[in-house]
Amino acid sequence: MQTAYLGIDTGSISTKGVIIDENNKILAADYIWTEGDPIGAVKKIVNLLRQQINERNISIFSIGTTGSARKLIGVMLGAKVVKNEITAHAIGTLSVFPDVQTIFEIGGQDSKIILIDDGVVVDYAMNTICAAGTGSFLSSQAKRLGMEVTEFGEIALASKNPSKLAARCTVFAESDMVHKAQIGHKKEDIIAGLCTAVVANYLNNVGKGKRIKAPIVFQGGVSKNAGVIRAFEEATHEKIHVDPNSHLMGALGVAILSKKAKRETPFPLNISDITYETMGYDCKGCPNHCEIICFYKDGILIDSWGNRCANGNPMQQSLKNA
Amino acid sequence: MQKIISFPHIGNYYVPIEIFLKLIFPEHIILPSPKITKRTLELGSKYSPDFVCVPFKYNLGNYIEALENGATVLIQVCGGCRYGYYAEIQEKILKDLGYQFEFIKIGWGKFNPIKIYQLFRKTGASASFPTFIRYALLTIKMIEVLDSFESYIRENIGFEKKKNSLETLHQQFLSDLRTVRGFRQLSRLQSEYKSKLKTIKIEKPSDCLKIGIVGELYSLMEPFSSFFIEKELSKQQIQVRRFITVTFLLNKLKLDKKILKSAGSYLKYAIGADGTDSVEKSQLLAKQGYDGIIHMKPFGCTPEVNAMPILQKISNDYKIPILYFSFDSQTSETGVKTRLEAFYDMLLMRKEHEKCKQLI
C-alpha cells in the first residue's frame, strides 16, 4: 500500500485539493468552485480525488487544511495540521521553485506578497482593507463586459494600447471603465487596462516598500491570466514564473506540512454520506454577544468556537446537560 | 446634589482612575463605564462620524453606556493629535442625543495642576490643593505599580509552568488594588505581589521568540480594541514587549527631545503623538535582537501613518520583519488572526533556519 497525504485549500471562491506521495509528487489534484458552501465543496472534492486514485492502492495517512475556511474544514476532516495560507503557499512554492525569492499571490479575496531568502520566509504582506487587486475584482468586471473571466487574459494580450484606468477600488474602476467605453476605447484595450490596474494596485498596496527580487513566482487563481502576467512583467522588468499547478500551491504546501503529523492508521475518505452542519448563534452570556459556531457531525456536536469567555462554551454546557 | 461620575475605559487603568476620583469626590458616586464589549463598539459606531479613528467610537460607546446607567458627569482628557478634539465633538454628539450631563475636559497639552484642580473644584471636589496633589501622586504611583506588574506578565505569561496561574494572580492583584487608599497600603501591596510573582514558576528558554509592539496608544493599551493580540501571542510562547504605558506617557513629557535624539538618523522632527516613539522604539527593539515588531494603529491615524515608511526603512536596515495592523470598527477578527499566525510562523521558521545553519 502506498502512503499518501491530502491537502485541502478552501478559499472564498475556489476549493483546491491535492494528494501527494512521500516525495511531494502530486498523485491526484482537483480545483472546484466553493460557491459559498465550503463543507459541500470539500465533500465534493474529496470524492473527486478519491475517484482519481480509486484503482490504485493508496491510503491517506495525514490531512492538512488551509485557506479561509481552514478551521471549519480541519474539524470536519479531523486534520492534524491547520495552517494559514501564507505559510502553506510558501512551503508549496519552495517545493517546486527552491530558489524563489519573491512570491506574488492573487486569490479571490486576498492578495499577498511573500519574500523568501535562502529558502525561508523573511517578510510578507497581505492586502488589509480593500479587495481591489484581487480575483473577485476581475470577475466582477468580466461580468460587466459580458464575458467569462477565463477569456480575459487572451483578449488583453491582443491590446496594443491599454487604457489607463483609475482602479483604487471596484467602484472607481467601474465608472472609469464605462467612461472609457463611451468615448470609444476598444474592449481589448479596456481589458488590458484592467490587468495593468490590478497589477498597479497590487504593487502599490501589498508590495509597497518591499524589495522585490528575482526569481519571482506568481500564483493564485489570477496567475492563470496571461494579461496580468504580462502586466507584472512590464511593471517589474523581470521574468514572472508561473507553474502549471500555480493554483494548487496552498493545498500542496499544507499537504507537505501535514506529513510530519502522520498517523498510524489511514484516514477513510468516504465522507459523502456523513452530514456536516454548522449552527451559529449569538451567546447571551454577557453583553459581548460573541458569535458562537457549533459544528455537528451526523447530529452530534463535535466542536465549537467563537466564545471569549467560559460563559459561552457550548461544549462544556452540553457536557453538563448530558 | 449627589453626582454620578464616569469615564471611558482604557485597559486596566480604570482601577487607579476610579480610586483617584473616589478620593477627590468623596461625596459623589464614581461609576466606571461597563467593560468594553461588542455593544460598546456598536453604540459608538452608530453615533460617530464614520471616518473618525476607532478609539473615539469606543469612548463614545463607553459614555452612552455610562449615561444609560445614570452617570451625570463625564470626564475626557484631550491630547496630541485628533484626540485633542474628541471631547468637543463627543459632548456635542451626546447632547444632540438628548443626554443631560456635565462634561469635564482636561487639556493634556498645557498640563497644569492648578488648572486641573480648579476644574475638579468646580465639579464639586472638596479637597484642598495639597491633598489633591497628594492623591494625584498616589494615583501616578498606582499606575506605575500596575504597569510594572503587567509588563512582567506580558513578558512571562507564555512560559508559566502551571497554566493560568499568572492570569489568576492578575485578577487578584486588580481586585486588591481597588482597595488601596494610601501610599503605605500601596507599597505593602506592591511588595506582597512582588513575592507572589516570584513563587510562580516560569520556564523561559533563552532563545524564545520575542516580539515588540509599537504604535498608537489606545490600540496598544486597550486589549479589546486590538483583538487581544498580546494574549494571542503569549499563548504561542512568545515574549511580548511594549513600551507605551501610561507610566511611559507621563515620563515622556520630560523626555520628548531625548526620544527624538535617540531616533537619530531616522527622524529630524517629531512626527506627532506617538509616531516618534514608534520609530525610536522600533529601532531599539531591532538593536536588542527582537525577532519581529507589530505596529498597530486605528485606521487613518495620521501620526502612525507618518511613522510607517520610516519603520519600513528600519525593517530593511535591520532585517527585522514588521507586521502592520489598522483597526477599525469593521475589522474582521479572522483576518487579524490569520495575519498574526502567519507572522509568528514566519518568525519561527527564520529562527529555526538560523539554528540549522549553525549546526552546519
XYZ file of C-alpha atoms in Angstrom, chain A residues 57-226:
170
model
C -3.607 1.095 -3.756
C -3.199 4.425 -1.959
C -4.045 5.365 1.626
C -4.129 8.793 3.187
C -2.087 8.956 6.390
C -2.375 12.634 7.148
C -4.541 15.606 6.252
C -3.790 19.308 6.291
C -6.110 22.239 5.647
C -5.515 25.850 4.717
C -7.443 28.764 3.249
C -10.019 30.986 4.885
C -12.218 28.026 5.890
C -9.250 26.053 7.238
C -10.550 25.740 10.754
C -14.000 24.512 9.778
C -12.621 22.042 7.259
C -9.892 20.969 9.653
C -12.528 19.969 12.197
C -14.608 18.325 9.507
C -11.807 16.109 8.226
C -10.127 15.619 11.581
C -6.962 17.210 10.182
C -3.932 17.457 12.449
C -2.437 20.387 10.581
C -4.417 23.600 10.115
C -2.178 26.292 8.651
C -2.566 29.823 7.415
C -2.353 30.484 3.696
C 0.951 32.300 3.813
C 2.976 29.501 5.330
C 1.216 26.938 3.136
C 1.869 28.875 -0.070
C 5.496 29.441 0.796
C 6.120 25.749 1.505
C 4.261 24.663 -1.613
C 6.140 27.073 -3.843
C 9.516 26.207 -2.362
C 8.928 22.551 -3.185
C 8.665 23.493 -6.863
C 10.997 26.512 -7.073
C 13.662 26.019 -4.378
C 15.474 29.267 -5.224
C 12.433 31.566 -5.381
C 12.909 34.983 -3.722
C 9.553 36.642 -4.227
C 6.075 35.152 -4.402
C 3.164 37.157 -5.760
C -0.140 35.604 -4.896
C -3.505 36.894 -6.025
C -6.524 34.902 -4.989
C -10.246 35.503 -4.817
C -10.378 37.888 -1.869
C -6.819 38.050 -0.611
C -3.620 39.033 -2.250
C -0.218 38.644 -0.690
C 3.451 39.070 -1.275
C 5.924 36.687 0.330
C 9.638 37.432 0.406
C 11.976 34.481 0.702
C 15.652 34.480 1.464
C 17.656 31.296 1.326
C 14.554 29.129 1.472
C 12.988 30.888 4.433
C 10.098 33.335 4.534
C 11.603 36.594 5.756
C 8.765 39.020 5.202
C 5.226 39.064 3.950
C 2.322 41.415 3.468
C -1.316 40.861 2.780
C -3.983 43.230 1.496
C -5.588 44.717 4.559
C -8.801 46.529 3.939
C -9.774 46.550 0.310
C -10.218 43.720 -2.142
C -9.375 45.639 -5.307
C -6.423 43.997 -6.953
C -7.858 40.529 -6.418
C -9.613 37.901 -8.435
C -13.124 38.919 -7.460
C -12.410 42.374 -8.862
C -11.528 40.889 -12.235
C -14.513 38.572 -12.316
C -16.979 41.326 -11.447
C -15.591 43.460 -14.275
C -15.753 40.494 -16.656
C -19.425 40.158 -15.869
C -19.977 43.822 -16.641
C -18.274 43.414 -20.022
C -20.367 40.326 -20.709
C -17.633 37.710 -20.880
C -16.065 34.918 -18.885
C -13.142 35.893 -16.701
C -11.230 32.963 -18.211
C -11.250 34.706 -21.609
C -9.780 37.853 -20.112
C -6.097 37.074 -20.405
C -6.055 36.201 -24.094
C -8.129 39.251 -25.047
C -5.839 41.508 -23.028
C -2.802 40.231 -24.946
C -4.386 41.424 -28.182
C -4.279 45.022 -26.990
C -1.557 47.328 -28.235
C -2.657 50.362 -26.317
C -4.014 49.521 -22.838
C -6.417 52.097 -21.386
C -5.356 53.840 -18.240
C -7.936 53.080 -15.583
C -8.457 54.550 -12.148
C -8.571 51.395 -10.117
C -8.288 52.302 -6.482
C -11.396 50.220 -5.914
C -14.046 48.397 -7.881
C -16.392 51.359 -7.791
C -13.840 53.787 -9.267
C -12.715 51.285 -11.843
C -16.216 50.508 -12.950
C -17.222 54.123 -13.514
C -13.950 54.820 -15.286
C -14.416 51.746 -17.456
C -17.870 52.879 -18.504
C -16.469 56.282 -19.309
C -13.617 54.847 -21.397
C -16.017 52.640 -23.300
C -18.359 55.554 -24.049
C -15.551 57.648 -25.512
C -14.635 54.813 -27.843
C -11.859 52.740 -26.263
C -11.681 49.225 -27.667
C -12.806 46.377 -25.462
C -9.402 44.669 -25.517
C -7.724 47.926 -24.516
C -10.043 48.300 -21.558
C -9.429 44.707 -20.534
C -5.683 45.123 -20.824
C -6.062 48.311 -18.787
C -7.841 46.356 -16.098
C -4.995 43.853 -15.907
C -2.498 46.701 -15.588
C -4.680 48.289 -12.933
C -4.776 45.095 -10.875
C -1.002 44.909 -11.014
C -0.546 48.576 -10.138
C -2.953 48.217 -7.270
C -1.165 45.126 -6.019
C 2.294 46.648 -6.207
C 1.178 49.912 -4.604
C -0.830 48.356 -1.820
C 0.561 44.977 -0.929
C 4.046 45.300 -2.333
C 4.650 48.868 -1.180
C 8.103 49.293 0.300
C 9.040 45.631 -0.181
C 12.205 44.696 -2.032
C 11.135 42.623 -4.987
C 13.932 40.326 -6.134
C 14.013 37.789 -8.946
C 13.218 34.924 -9.327
C 9.579 35.892 -8.961
C 6.850 33.276 -8.857
C 3.261 34.293 -9.440
C 0.416 32.131 -8.215
C -3.192 32.004 -7.080
C -6.197 31.841 -9.394
C -5.296 35.106 -11.134
C -1.907 33.701 -12.215
C -3.828 31.861 -14.932
C -4.487 35.221 -16.538
C -1.940 35.916 -19.273
